[in-house]
Amino acid sequence: MLSKYHWWRDAVIYQVYVRSFLDSTGDGIGDLAGVRAGLPYLKKLGVDGIWLSPFYPSPQHDHGYDVADYCDVDPLFGDLAEFDLLMGAAHRLGIKVLLDIVPNHCSSEHPWFREALDGAPGSPARARFHFADGRGPDGGEPPNNWHAMFGGPAWTRVGDGQWYLHMFTPEQPDWNWRTPEVAAEFDRVLRFWLDRGVDGFRIDVAAGLYKHPGLPDSDDPEADARTRDSVNPLAWNQPEVHEVWRQWRATCEEYTARDGRERLLVGEVSVPTAREHALYVRPDELHQAFFFDLLGAPWDADAFRKVISEAMQDIAGTGSTVTWVLNNHDQVRTVTRYCEPAPEGSRLGAARARAAALLMLALPGAAYIYQGEELGLPEVVDLPDDVLTDPIFRRTGSRARVRDGCRVPLPWSGQASPFGFTSGVEGAKPWLPQPDYFAEYATDRALADTRSFWHLYRDGLQLRASLPQLGEGTLQFLDTPPGVLAFTRGDGLVCAVNFGTAPMPAPASGTPLLSSGPCPAGVLPGATAAWWLGDL
């Protein structure tokens, strides 16, 4: 019998960046066995599920987001038997498992793309991708003026003179979803993993599958397509993409009808407005889509209120719930993002990140936590050029948007690298170097210190699970002084954040139920969030 409770609507999901979580073999790269070993830690933290970054066979040009085989495990990370062990262990602990699926593009080593390279122009093998003749007298110019999101042109020429489209890197050719064979192949992929018991999928580049059929020139070819407000509308958010999500939703519901277990589809949807975002989470499409506006909002009470209000109005109005995020594997870590260029920057950034975490966990809907955020890890900003692996750096030579700094392997224990991340082989080194100061953030130290980020997250998750006022529902904003954001949840729960630095009067009486920092009764210190339960 189908349950009336939809677990995903207010779930808290922990994003596991597999290669940086925990290494079980000593090769310096995290793996599925390491994830399995870390499950008790995640159970203790109190999350409802995990989202695994891609672990499929891949040449790793973009750390697994260039998939060569969608239905297997790369030997770097284990094998299908280890995956099955991980699934069983997670489910025994009551932890859901979401896989990261990449339907916009594949690896240039995918068998179908190799077949396309061997095929002739106009062949069925090339129709699975975007091959086109070039412009100019000898076809030596790309078919249009589009730029790749990771730098450089979006086209690469092959030996017979045609060009193929890649909105990220040349090693990641874009699928042509106007070819029915592509949709049929991804239906097979979904069913392969659903048959192995997964609880859903995080969908990479969910707005980007379809391109304008004519592939015309862009009016703004140099727009930074990785920024929400400047994506190429000709390669993004085309209306046909919604039919894909209707088909995928129907597949998930087919499995749910068999056993009553709901499977979740959550999309990486980067569109300019909350209203456009809402189109992806209509009742017959994706269950949820990441709402990145909170992540992108400046540290300002009015900006946060605007973002939250628009999400509640436009997204929750569809019948879905908002999916809140403060960080992920593509973003500067929260502690560093909230710093200011001042002597107290690091301390202030940490205080703001703690307050933001408590705010996010108080909002109606679902929340996603990127690994290491629960430790208060800062961005590693001083990695030398010779260790950087991000394709953005390789293609542009610029460090401006490089993502390696938020992907440095987690510290688990000890006073020196590898901090318990990798063991079993003498001299083993993590795939990215860990700074010495990571000792301050190791999980063993965090668990022992009740004032740590970890305990703040754990306590917030426990209250969120036990209090009916939190999770799914509505909120009502309170009138507050400038610089303070406060709202009520349900019957008698108040959340307030002081975005300023000076103490302000608390919007509720008594000692807080939970606060991100010291918070005496009647006072809300600067850069602090707190929850109260009781009369206003």
Coordinates of C-alpha atoms in Angstrom, one line a residue:
M1 CA 0.0 0.0 0.0
L2 CA 1.3 3.5 -0.9
S3 CA 2.2 5.6 2.1
K4 CA 0.6 9.1 2.3
Y5 CA 3.9 10.4 3.7
H6 CA 6.3 11.7 1.1
W7 CA 9.7 11.3 2.7
W8 CA 11.4 13.7 0.3
R9 CA 9.3 16.7 1.0
D10 CA 11.2 17.7 4.1
A11 CA 14.3 15.4 3.8
V12 CA 17.8 16.5 4.7
I13 CA 20.2 15.0 2.2
Y14 CA 24.0 14.9 2.6
Q15 CA 26.0 15.3 -0.5
V16 CA 28.9 12.8 -0.6
Y17 CA 31.7 13.8 -3.0
V18 CA 32.9 10.2 -3.2
R19 CA 36.6 10.8 -4.2
S20 CA 37.0 13.2 -1.2
F21 CA 34.9 11.4 1.5
L22 CA 37.0 8.4 2.8
D23 CA 39.6 6.2 1.1
S24 CA 39.5 2.5 2.0
T25 CA 42.4 1.3 -0.3
G26 CA 45.2 3.7 0.3
D27 CA 45.4 5.1 -3.2
G28 CA 44.5 8.6 -2.0
I29 CA 41.0 8.6 -3.7
G30 CA 37.8 8.1 -1.8
D31 CA 35.7 5.1 -2.8
L32 CA 32.3 3.4 -2.2
A33 CA 33.8 1.2 0.5
G34 CA 34.9 4.4 2.3
V35 CA 31.3 5.7 2.0
R36 CA 30.0 2.5 3.5
A37 CA 32.5 2.9 6.4
G38 CA 31.3 6.4 7.0
L39 CA 27.6 5.6 7.2
P40 CA 27.5 5.4 11.0
Y41 CA 29.0 8.9 11.1
L42 CA 26.2 10.2 8.9
K43 CA 23.6 8.3 10.8
K44 CA 24.8 9.9 14.0
L45 CA 24.6 13.3 12.3
G46 CA 21.0 12.6 11.6
V47 CA 20.6 13.0 7.8
D48 CA 17.8 11.2 5.9
G49 CA 19.8 10.3 2.8
I50 CA 22.9 10.7 0.8
W51 CA 23.6 11.9 -2.7
L52 CA 26.6 10.2 -4.3
S53 CA 28.7 12.1 -6.9
P54 CA 29.3 10.1 -10.1
F55 CA 31.3 6.9 -9.6
Y56 CA 30.7 5.5 -13.1
P57 CA 33.6 4.4 -15.4
S58 CA 35.1 7.6 -16.6
P59 CA 38.5 9.0 -17.8
Q60 CA 37.9 11.6 -15.0
H61 CA 38.5 14.7 -17.1
D62 CA 35.8 16.3 -15.0
H63 CA 35.9 14.0 -12.0
G64 CA 33.3 11.6 -13.2
Y65 CA 30.9 14.1 -14.8
D66 CA 32.3 12.7 -18.1
V67 CA 30.6 9.3 -18.0
A68 CA 31.9 6.4 -20.3
D69 CA 29.5 3.8 -19.0
Y70 CA 26.3 4.7 -17.0
C71 CA 25.7 1.2 -15.7
D72 CA 28.9 0.2 -13.9
V73 CA 31.4 1.4 -11.3
D74 CA 34.8 2.8 -12.1
P75 CA 37.5 0.6 -10.5
L76 CA 38.8 3.8 -8.8
F77 CA 35.7 3.5 -6.6
G78 CA 35.0 -0.2 -6.4
D79 CA 32.6 -2.4 -8.3
L80 CA 28.9 -3.3 -8.5
A81 CA 29.3 -5.8 -5.7
E82 CA 30.6 -3.0 -3.4
F83 CA 27.8 -0.7 -4.6
D84 CA 25.3 -3.4 -3.5
L85 CA 26.9 -3.7 -0.1
L86 CA 26.7 0.1 0.3
M87 CA 23.0 0.1 -0.6
G88 CA 22.2 -2.6 1.8
A89 CA 24.2 -1.0 4.7
A90 CA 22.5 2.4 4.0
H91 CA 19.0 1.0 4.0
R92 CA 19.6 -1.0 7.2
L93 CA 20.5 2.3 8.8
G94 CA 17.4 4.0 7.3
I95 CA 19.5 6.2 5.0
K96 CA 18.2 6.8 1.4
V97 CA 20.6 6.7 -1.5
L98 CA 20.4 9.1 -4.5
L99 CA 22.7 8.7 -7.5
D100 CA 24.1 11.6 -9.6
I101 CA 23.0 11.1 -13.2
V102 CA 24.5 13.1 -16.1
P103 CA 22.0 13.2 -19.1
N104 CA 23.2 16.4 -20.8
H105 CA 26.6 15.0 -21.9
C106 CA 28.8 11.9 -21.7
S107 CA 32.5 11.2 -22.0
S108 CA 34.3 11.3 -25.4
E109 CA 35.3 7.7 -24.5
H110 CA 31.7 6.6 -24.3
P111 CA 31.2 3.7 -26.9
W112 CA 28.5 5.7 -28.7
F113 CA 30.7 8.7 -29.2
R114 CA 33.6 6.6 -30.4
E115 CA 31.1 5.0 -32.9
A116 CA 30.1 8.6 -33.9
L117 CA 33.7 9.5 -34.6
D118 CA 34.0 6.5 -36.8
G119 CA 30.7 7.2 -38.6
A120 CA 30.1 9.3 -41.6
P121 CA 28.4 12.8 -41.5
G122 CA 24.7 12.3 -41.3
S123 CA 25.0 8.8 -39.9
P124 CA 22.6 7.5 -37.2
A125 CA 25.7 7.3 -34.8
R126 CA 26.3 11.0 -35.2
A127 CA 22.7 11.9 -34.8
R128 CA 23.0 10.9 -31.1
F129 CA 25.1 14.0 -30.7
H130 CA 25.3 17.5 -32.2
F131 CA 27.5 17.2 -35.3
A132 CA 27.4 20.0 -37.8
D133 CA 29.3 21.4 -40.7
G134 CA 31.5 24.4 -40.1
R135 CA 31.1 27.9 -41.5
G136 CA 33.4 29.7 -43.9
P137 CA 34.7 28.7 -47.4
D138 CA 36.4 25.6 -46.0
G139 CA 34.1 24.9 -43.0
G140 CA 37.0 26.0 -40.8
E141 CA 34.8 28.1 -38.5
P142 CA 32.6 26.6 -35.8
P143 CA 28.9 26.2 -36.7
N144 CA 27.9 29.0 -34.3
N145 CA 29.4 31.4 -31.8
W146 CA 28.5 29.6 -28.6
H147 CA 31.1 29.4 -25.8
A148 CA 31.6 26.5 -23.5
M149 CA 30.8 27.0 -19.8
F150 CA 34.3 26.0 -18.8
G151 CA 36.0 28.3 -21.3
G152 CA 36.8 28.4 -25.0
P153 CA 34.5 27.6 -27.9
A154 CA 31.7 25.1 -27.5
W155 CA 32.7 23.2 -30.7
T156 CA 35.6 20.9 -31.6
R157 CA 36.4 19.8 -35.2
V158 CA 37.0 16.2 -36.1
G159 CA 39.1 14.7 -38.8
D160 CA 36.5 14.7 -41.6
G161 CA 35.8 18.4 -41.1
Q162 CA 32.6 18.3 -39.1
W163 CA 32.3 19.8 -35.6
Y164 CA 30.6 18.5 -32.4
L165 CA 29.0 20.5 -29.6
H166 CA 30.2 20.4 -26.0
M167 CA 28.8 22.9 -23.6
F168 CA 31.5 22.0 -21.0
T169 CA 34.8 20.5 -22.3
P170 CA 35.7 18.7 -25.6
E171 CA 35.9 15.5 -23.5
Q172 CA 32.1 15.9 -22.7
P173 CA 30.1 15.9 -26.0
D174 CA 26.5 16.9 -25.5
W175 CA 23.8 14.3 -26.2
N176 CA 21.2 15.2 -28.9
W177 CA 17.9 14.6 -27.1
R178 CA 16.0 15.1 -30.3
T179 CA 17.1 11.6 -31.3
P180 CA 14.7 9.1 -29.7
E181 CA 17.4 6.6 -29.2
V182 CA 19.0 8.8 -26.5
A183 CA 15.8 8.9 -24.5
A184 CA 15.4 5.1 -24.8
E185 CA 19.0 4.6 -23.6
F186 CA 18.5 6.8 -20.5
D187 CA 15.3 4.9 -19.7
R188 CA 17.4 1.7 -19.6
V189 CA 19.9 3.4 -17.3
L190 CA 17.3 4.6 -14.9
R191 CA 15.8 1.1 -14.7
F192 CA 19.2 -0.5 -14.2
W193 CA 19.8 1.5 -11.0
L194 CA 16.2 1.4 -9.8
D195 CA 16.3 -2.3 -10.1
R196 CA 19.3 -2.2 -7.7
G197 CA 17.3 -0.4 -5.1
V198 CA 18.3 3.3 -5.4
D199 CA 15.9 5.8 -3.9
G200 CA 16.2 8.4 -6.6
F201 CA 18.5 10.6 -8.7
R202 CA 20.1 14.0 -8.6
I203 CA 20.0 15.2 -12.2
D204 CA 23.0 17.1 -13.5
V205 CA 22.3 20.1 -15.8
A206 CA 18.6 19.4 -15.8
A207 CA 17.7 22.5 -17.8
G208 CA 20.2 21.9 -20.5
L209 CA 19.3 18.7 -22.4
Y210 CA 17.6 20.3 -25.4
K211 CA 19.3 23.0 -27.7
H212 CA 17.5 25.3 -30.1
P213 CA 16.9 23.1 -33.1
G214 CA 18.5 25.6 -35.5
L215 CA 21.6 26.1 -33.3
P216 CA 21.6 29.8 -34.2
D217 CA 24.2 32.3 -33.0
S218 CA 23.9 33.7 -29.5
D219 CA 23.3 37.4 -29.0
D220 CA 25.8 37.3 -26.1
P221 CA 28.3 34.5 -26.9
E222 CA 30.7 35.4 -24.1
A223 CA 28.1 35.3 -21.4
D224 CA 29.3 33.3 -18.4
A225 CA 26.9 30.3 -18.7
R226 CA 27.8 29.1 -15.2
T227 CA 26.0 32.1 -13.7
R228 CA 22.3 31.7 -13.4
D229 CA 21.4 35.1 -14.8
S230 CA 23.5 34.7 -18.0
V231 CA 22.9 31.2 -19.3
N232 CA 22.7 30.9 -23.1
P233 CA 18.9 30.7 -23.6
L234 CA 19.5 28.8 -26.9
A235 CA 21.3 26.0 -25.1
W236 CA 19.3 26.0 -21.9
N237 CA 15.7 25.8 -20.6
Q238 CA 14.2 24.8 -24.0
P239 CA 10.5 23.8 -23.6
E240 CA 11.0 20.2 -24.9
V241 CA 13.0 19.4 -21.8
H242 CA 9.8 19.2 -19.7
E243 CA 8.6 16.1 -21.6
V244 CA 11.8 14.3 -20.5
W245 CA 11.0 14.9 -16.8
R246 CA 7.4 13.7 -17.3
Q247 CA 8.7 10.5 -18.7
W248 CA 11.2 10.0 -15.9
R249 CA 8.6 10.8 -13.3
A250 CA 6.3 8.2 -14.8
T251 CA 9.1 5.6 -14.6
C252 CA 9.7 6.4 -10.9
E253 CA 6.0 6.2 -10.2
E254 CA 5.9 2.8 -11.9
Y255 CA 8.4 1.5 -9.4
T256 CA 6.6 3.2 -6.5
A257 CA 3.4 1.5 -7.5
R258 CA 5.1 -1.9 -7.2
D259 CA 6.3 -1.5 -3.6
G260 CA 5.1 1.8 -2.1
R261 CA 8.7 3.2 -1.9
E262 CA 8.8 6.7 -3.4
R263 CA 11.8 7.4 -5.7
L264 CA 13.0 11.0 -5.9
L265 CA 14.0 13.1 -8.9
V266 CA 15.8 16.3 -7.8
G267 CA 17.2 18.5 -10.6
E268 CA 20.1 20.9 -10.9
V269 CA 18.0 23.6 -12.6
S270 CA 19.7 27.0 -13.2
V271 CA 17.1 29.4 -14.6
P272 CA 16.7 33.2 -14.1
T273 CA 13.6 33.3 -11.9
A274 CA 11.8 31.3 -9.2
R275 CA 8.8 31.3 -11.5
E276 CA 10.7 29.5 -14.3
H277 CA 12.2 27.2 -11.6
A278 CA 8.6 26.3 -10.6
L279 CA 7.8 24.9 -14.0
Y280 CA 10.2 22.0 -13.4
V281 CA 8.5 20.9 -10.2
R282 CA 4.9 20.6 -11.5
P283 CA 3.1 17.5 -10.2
D284 CA 4.0 15.4 -13.2
E285 CA 7.7 16.5 -13.5
L286 CA 10.6 16.6 -11.1
H287 CA 9.7 16.1 -7.5
Q288 CA 12.2 18.9 -6.5
A289 CA 14.8 21.1 -8.0
F290 CA 17.7 22.9 -6.2
F291 CA 16.9 26.5 -5.3
F292 CA 20.3 28.2 -5.7
D293 CA 19.1 31.7 -4.9
L294 CA 19.7 31.2 -1.1
L295 CA 23.3 30.1 -1.9
G296 CA 23.8 33.1 -4.1
A297 CA 22.2 35.7 -1.9
P298 CA 24.5 38.3 -0.3
W299 CA 24.7 38.4 3.5
D300 CA 21.8 40.8 4.0
A301 CA 18.5 40.4 5.7
D302 CA 16.4 42.0 3.0
A303 CA 18.1 39.9 0.3
F304 CA 17.4 36.7 2.2
R305 CA 13.8 37.7 2.9
K306 CA 13.2 38.4 -0.8
V307 CA 14.7 35.0 -1.9
I308 CA 12.7 33.1 0.7
S309 CA 9.5 34.9 -0.2
E310 CA 9.8 34.3 -3.9
A311 CA 10.5 30.6 -3.3
M312 CA 7.6 30.1 -1.0
Q313 CA 5.3 31.9 -3.4
D314 CA 6.4 30.5 -6.8
I315 CA 7.8 27.0 -6.0
A316 CA 5.8 25.9 -3.0
G317 CA 2.8 27.1 -4.8
T318 CA 3.1 24.2 -7.3
G319 CA 2.6 21.6 -4.6
S320 CA 6.3 20.8 -4.4
T321 CA 8.5 21.9 -1.6
V322 CA 11.5 24.2 -1.9
T323 CA 14.9 22.4 -1.9
W324 CA 17.3 24.7 -0.1
V325 CA 21.1 24.6 -0.5
L326 CA 24.0 26.7 0.9
N327 CA 26.8 24.9 -0.8
N328 CA 27.9 22.1 -3.1
H329 CA 30.9 20.8 -5.0
D330 CA 30.9 23.7 -7.4
Q331 CA 30.9 26.6 -4.9
V332 CA 33.2 28.3 -2.6
R333 CA 32.7 26.9 0.9
T334 CA 30.2 28.9 3.0
V335 CA 32.6 29.9 5.8
T336 CA 34.9 31.5 3.2
R337 CA 32.1 33.0 1.1
Y338 CA 30.7 34.8 4.1
C339 CA 34.1 36.2 5.2
E340 CA 34.9 39.9 4.8
P341 CA 38.4 41.3 3.9
A342 CA 39.1 42.3 7.5
P343 CA 41.1 40.9 10.4
E344 CA 38.0 39.2 11.9
G345 CA 37.0 37.8 8.5
S346 CA 37.6 34.2 9.3
R347 CA 35.8 34.4 12.6
L348 CA 32.9 36.4 11.1
G349 CA 32.6 34.0 8.2
A350 CA 32.3 31.1 10.6
A351 CA 29.7 32.8 12.7
R352 CA 27.6 33.7 9.6
A353 CA 27.9 30.2 8.2
R354 CA 26.6 28.8 11.5
A355 CA 23.7 31.2 11.5
A356 CA 22.9 30.4 7.8
A357 CA 22.9 26.7 8.6
L358 CA 20.4 27.2 11.4
L359 CA 18.3 29.4 9.1
M360 CA 18.2 26.9 6.3
L361 CA 17.2 24.0 8.6
A362 CA 14.3 26.1 9.9
L363 CA 12.9 26.8 6.4
P364 CA 9.9 24.8 5.1
G365 CA 10.9 22.0 2.6
A366 CA 14.0 19.9 2.0
A367 CA 17.7 20.8 2.7
Y368 CA 21.0 19.6 1.2
I369 CA 24.3 19.7 3.1
Y370 CA 27.6 19.4 1.3
Q371 CA 30.2 17.2 3.0
G372 CA 32.4 19.2 5.2
E373 CA 30.0 22.0 5.9
E374 CA 29.0 20.2 9.1
L375 CA 32.7 20.6 10.1
G376 CA 32.9 24.3 9.3
L377 CA 35.6 23.6 6.7
P378 CA 36.9 26.7 4.9
E379 CA 37.8 26.9 1.3
V380 CA 41.4 25.8 0.6
V381 CA 42.5 28.9 -1.3
D382 CA 46.3 28.4 -1.6
L383 CA 46.5 25.2 -3.6
P384 CA 49.5 25.4 -6.0
D385 CA 48.8 25.5 -9.7
D386 CA 50.5 22.1 -10.2
V387 CA 48.0 20.2 -8.1
L388 CA 44.8 21.9 -9.6
T389 CA 42.7 19.4 -11.5
D390 CA 39.6 21.4 -12.3
P391 CA 39.0 21.6 -16.1
I392 CA 38.1 25.2 -15.7
F393 CA 41.7 26.0 -14.8
R394 CA 43.1 23.8 -17.5
R395 CA 41.0 25.5 -20.2
T396 CA 41.2 29.1 -19.0
G397 CA 44.4 29.3 -17.0
S398 CA 42.5 31.4 -14.5
R399 CA 41.9 30.4 -10.8
A400 CA 38.9 32.7 -10.5
R401 CA 36.2 29.9 -10.7
V402 CA 38.3 26.9 -9.9
R403 CA 36.4 24.4 -7.7
D404 CA 39.3 22.3 -6.3
G405 CA 39.3 24.3 -3.1
C406 CA 36.0 23.0 -1.9
R407 CA 36.9 19.4 -2.9
V408 CA 39.9 18.8 -0.7
P409 CA 39.5 15.4 1.1
L410 CA 37.9 15.5 4.5
P411 CA 39.9 15.3 7.7
W412 CA 38.8 12.5 10.0
S413 CA 41.5 12.3 12.7
G414 CA 45.0 13.1 13.7
Q415 CA 47.3 16.1 13.6
A416 CA 48.8 15.7 10.1
S417 CA 47.8 14.8 6.5
P418 CA 46.1 12.5 5.5
F419 CA 44.1 13.1 8.7
G420 CA 42.6 9.6 8.6
F421 CA 41.2 10.1 5.1
T422 CA 43.5 7.4 3.6
S423 CA 45.1 4.5 5.4
G424 CA 46.7 1.1 4.8
V425 CA 49.6 2.2 2.6
E426 CA 52.6 4.0 4.1
G427 CA 53.1 7.4 2.6
A428 CA 49.7 7.5 0.9
K429 CA 48.7 11.0 0.0
P430 CA 45.2 12.4 -0.7
W431 CA 44.5 13.3 -4.4
L432 CA 44.5 17.0 -3.3
P433 CA 46.8 18.1 -0.5
Q434 CA 45.2 18.9 2.8
P435 CA 46.5 22.0 4.6
D436 CA 48.0 21.6 8.1
Y437 CA 45.1 23.6 9.7
F438 CA 42.6 20.9 8.7
A439 CA 43.7 19.3 12.0
E440 CA 41.4 21.9 13.7
Y441 CA 38.4 20.6 11.7
A442 CA 38.9 16.8 12.0
T443 CA 35.7 14.9 12.7
D444 CA 37.1 13.3 15.9
R445 CA 37.7 16.8 17.3
A446 CA 34.4 18.1 16.1
L447 CA 32.5 15.2 17.8
A448 CA 34.3 15.8 21.0
D449 CA 33.6 19.6 21.1
T450 CA 29.9 20.4 21.9
R451 CA 30.5 23.9 20.5
S452 CA 31.5 22.7 17.1
F453 CA 29.7 23.1 13.8
W454 CA 29.0 19.4 13.9
H455 CA 27.0 19.6 17.1
L456 CA 25.1 22.6 15.8
Y457 CA 24.1 20.6 12.7
R458 CA 23.3 17.5 14.7
D459 CA 21.2 19.3 17.3
G460 CA 19.4 21.2 14.5
L461 CA 18.6 18.0 12.7
Q462 CA 17.4 16.3 15.8
L463 CA 15.0 19.1 16.6
R464 CA 13.9 19.3 13.0
A465 CA 13.0 15.6 13.1
S466 CA 11.2 15.8 16.4
L467 CA 9.3 19.2 16.3
P468 CA 6.2 19.2 14.1
Q469 CA 6.6 22.9 13.5
L470 CA 9.7 22.3 11.4
G471 CA 10.1 20.5 8.0
E472 CA 7.3 20.9 5.5
G473 CA 4.8 23.7 6.0
T474 CA 4.5 27.4 5.8
L475 CA 6.2 30.4 7.5
Q476 CA 5.1 33.9 8.5
F477 CA 7.6 36.7 8.6
L478 CA 7.7 38.9 11.7
D479 CA 8.2 42.7 11.8
T480 CA 11.8 43.3 12.8
P481 CA 14.4 46.1 13.1
P482 CA 16.7 46.6 10.0
G483 CA 19.3 43.8 9.7
V484 CA 17.2 41.2 11.4
L485 CA 15.1 38.5 9.7
A486 CA 12.6 36.6 11.8
F487 CA 9.7 34.2 11.1
T488 CA 7.4 31.8 12.8
R489 CA 6.9 28.1 11.9
G490 CA 3.7 26.5 12.9
D491 CA 2.6 26.9 16.5
G492 CA 5.0 28.9 18.5
L493 CA 8.4 28.3 16.9
V494 CA 10.4 31.4 16.0
C495 CA 13.6 31.6 14.0
A496 CA 15.6 34.8 13.9
V497 CA 18.9 35.9 12.3
N498 CA 20.8 39.0 13.1
F499 CA 22.7 39.9 9.9
G500 CA 24.4 42.8 11.5
T501 CA 27.3 42.9 14.0
A502 CA 25.7 44.8 16.9
P503 CA 23.4 43.0 19.3
M504 CA 19.6 43.4 18.8
P505 CA 16.6 42.7 21.0
A506 CA 15.4 39.1 20.5
P507 CA 12.0 38.7 18.8
A508 CA 11.0 36.1 21.4
S509 CA 11.3 35.8 25.2
G510 CA 13.3 33.3 27.2
T511 CA 16.4 31.3 26.4
P512 CA 16.6 30.0 22.9
L513 CA 15.9 26.4 22.2
L514 CA 19.0 26.4 19.9
S515 CA 21.4 29.1 18.8
S516 CA 24.3 29.3 16.5
G517 CA 26.4 31.1 19.1
P518 CA 26.1 32.4 22.7
C519 CA 22.6 34.0 22.9
P520 CA 21.4 35.2 26.3
A521 CA 17.7 35.7 27.0
G522 CA 16.3 38.8 25.4
V523 CA 19.3 39.5 23.1
L524 CA 20.2 38.4 19.6
P525 CA 23.9 39.0 19.1
G526 CA 25.4 39.9 15.8
A527 CA 25.9 37.2 13.1
T528 CA 23.7 34.8 15.2
A529 CA 20.6 32.7 14.5
A530 CA 18.4 31.2 17.2
W531 CA 15.2 29.2 17.6
W532 CA 12.7 29.8 20.3
L533 CA 9.7 27.6 21.2
G534 CA 6.8 29.1 23.1
D535 CA 4.9 32.4 23.3
L536 CA 6.1 35.4 21.4

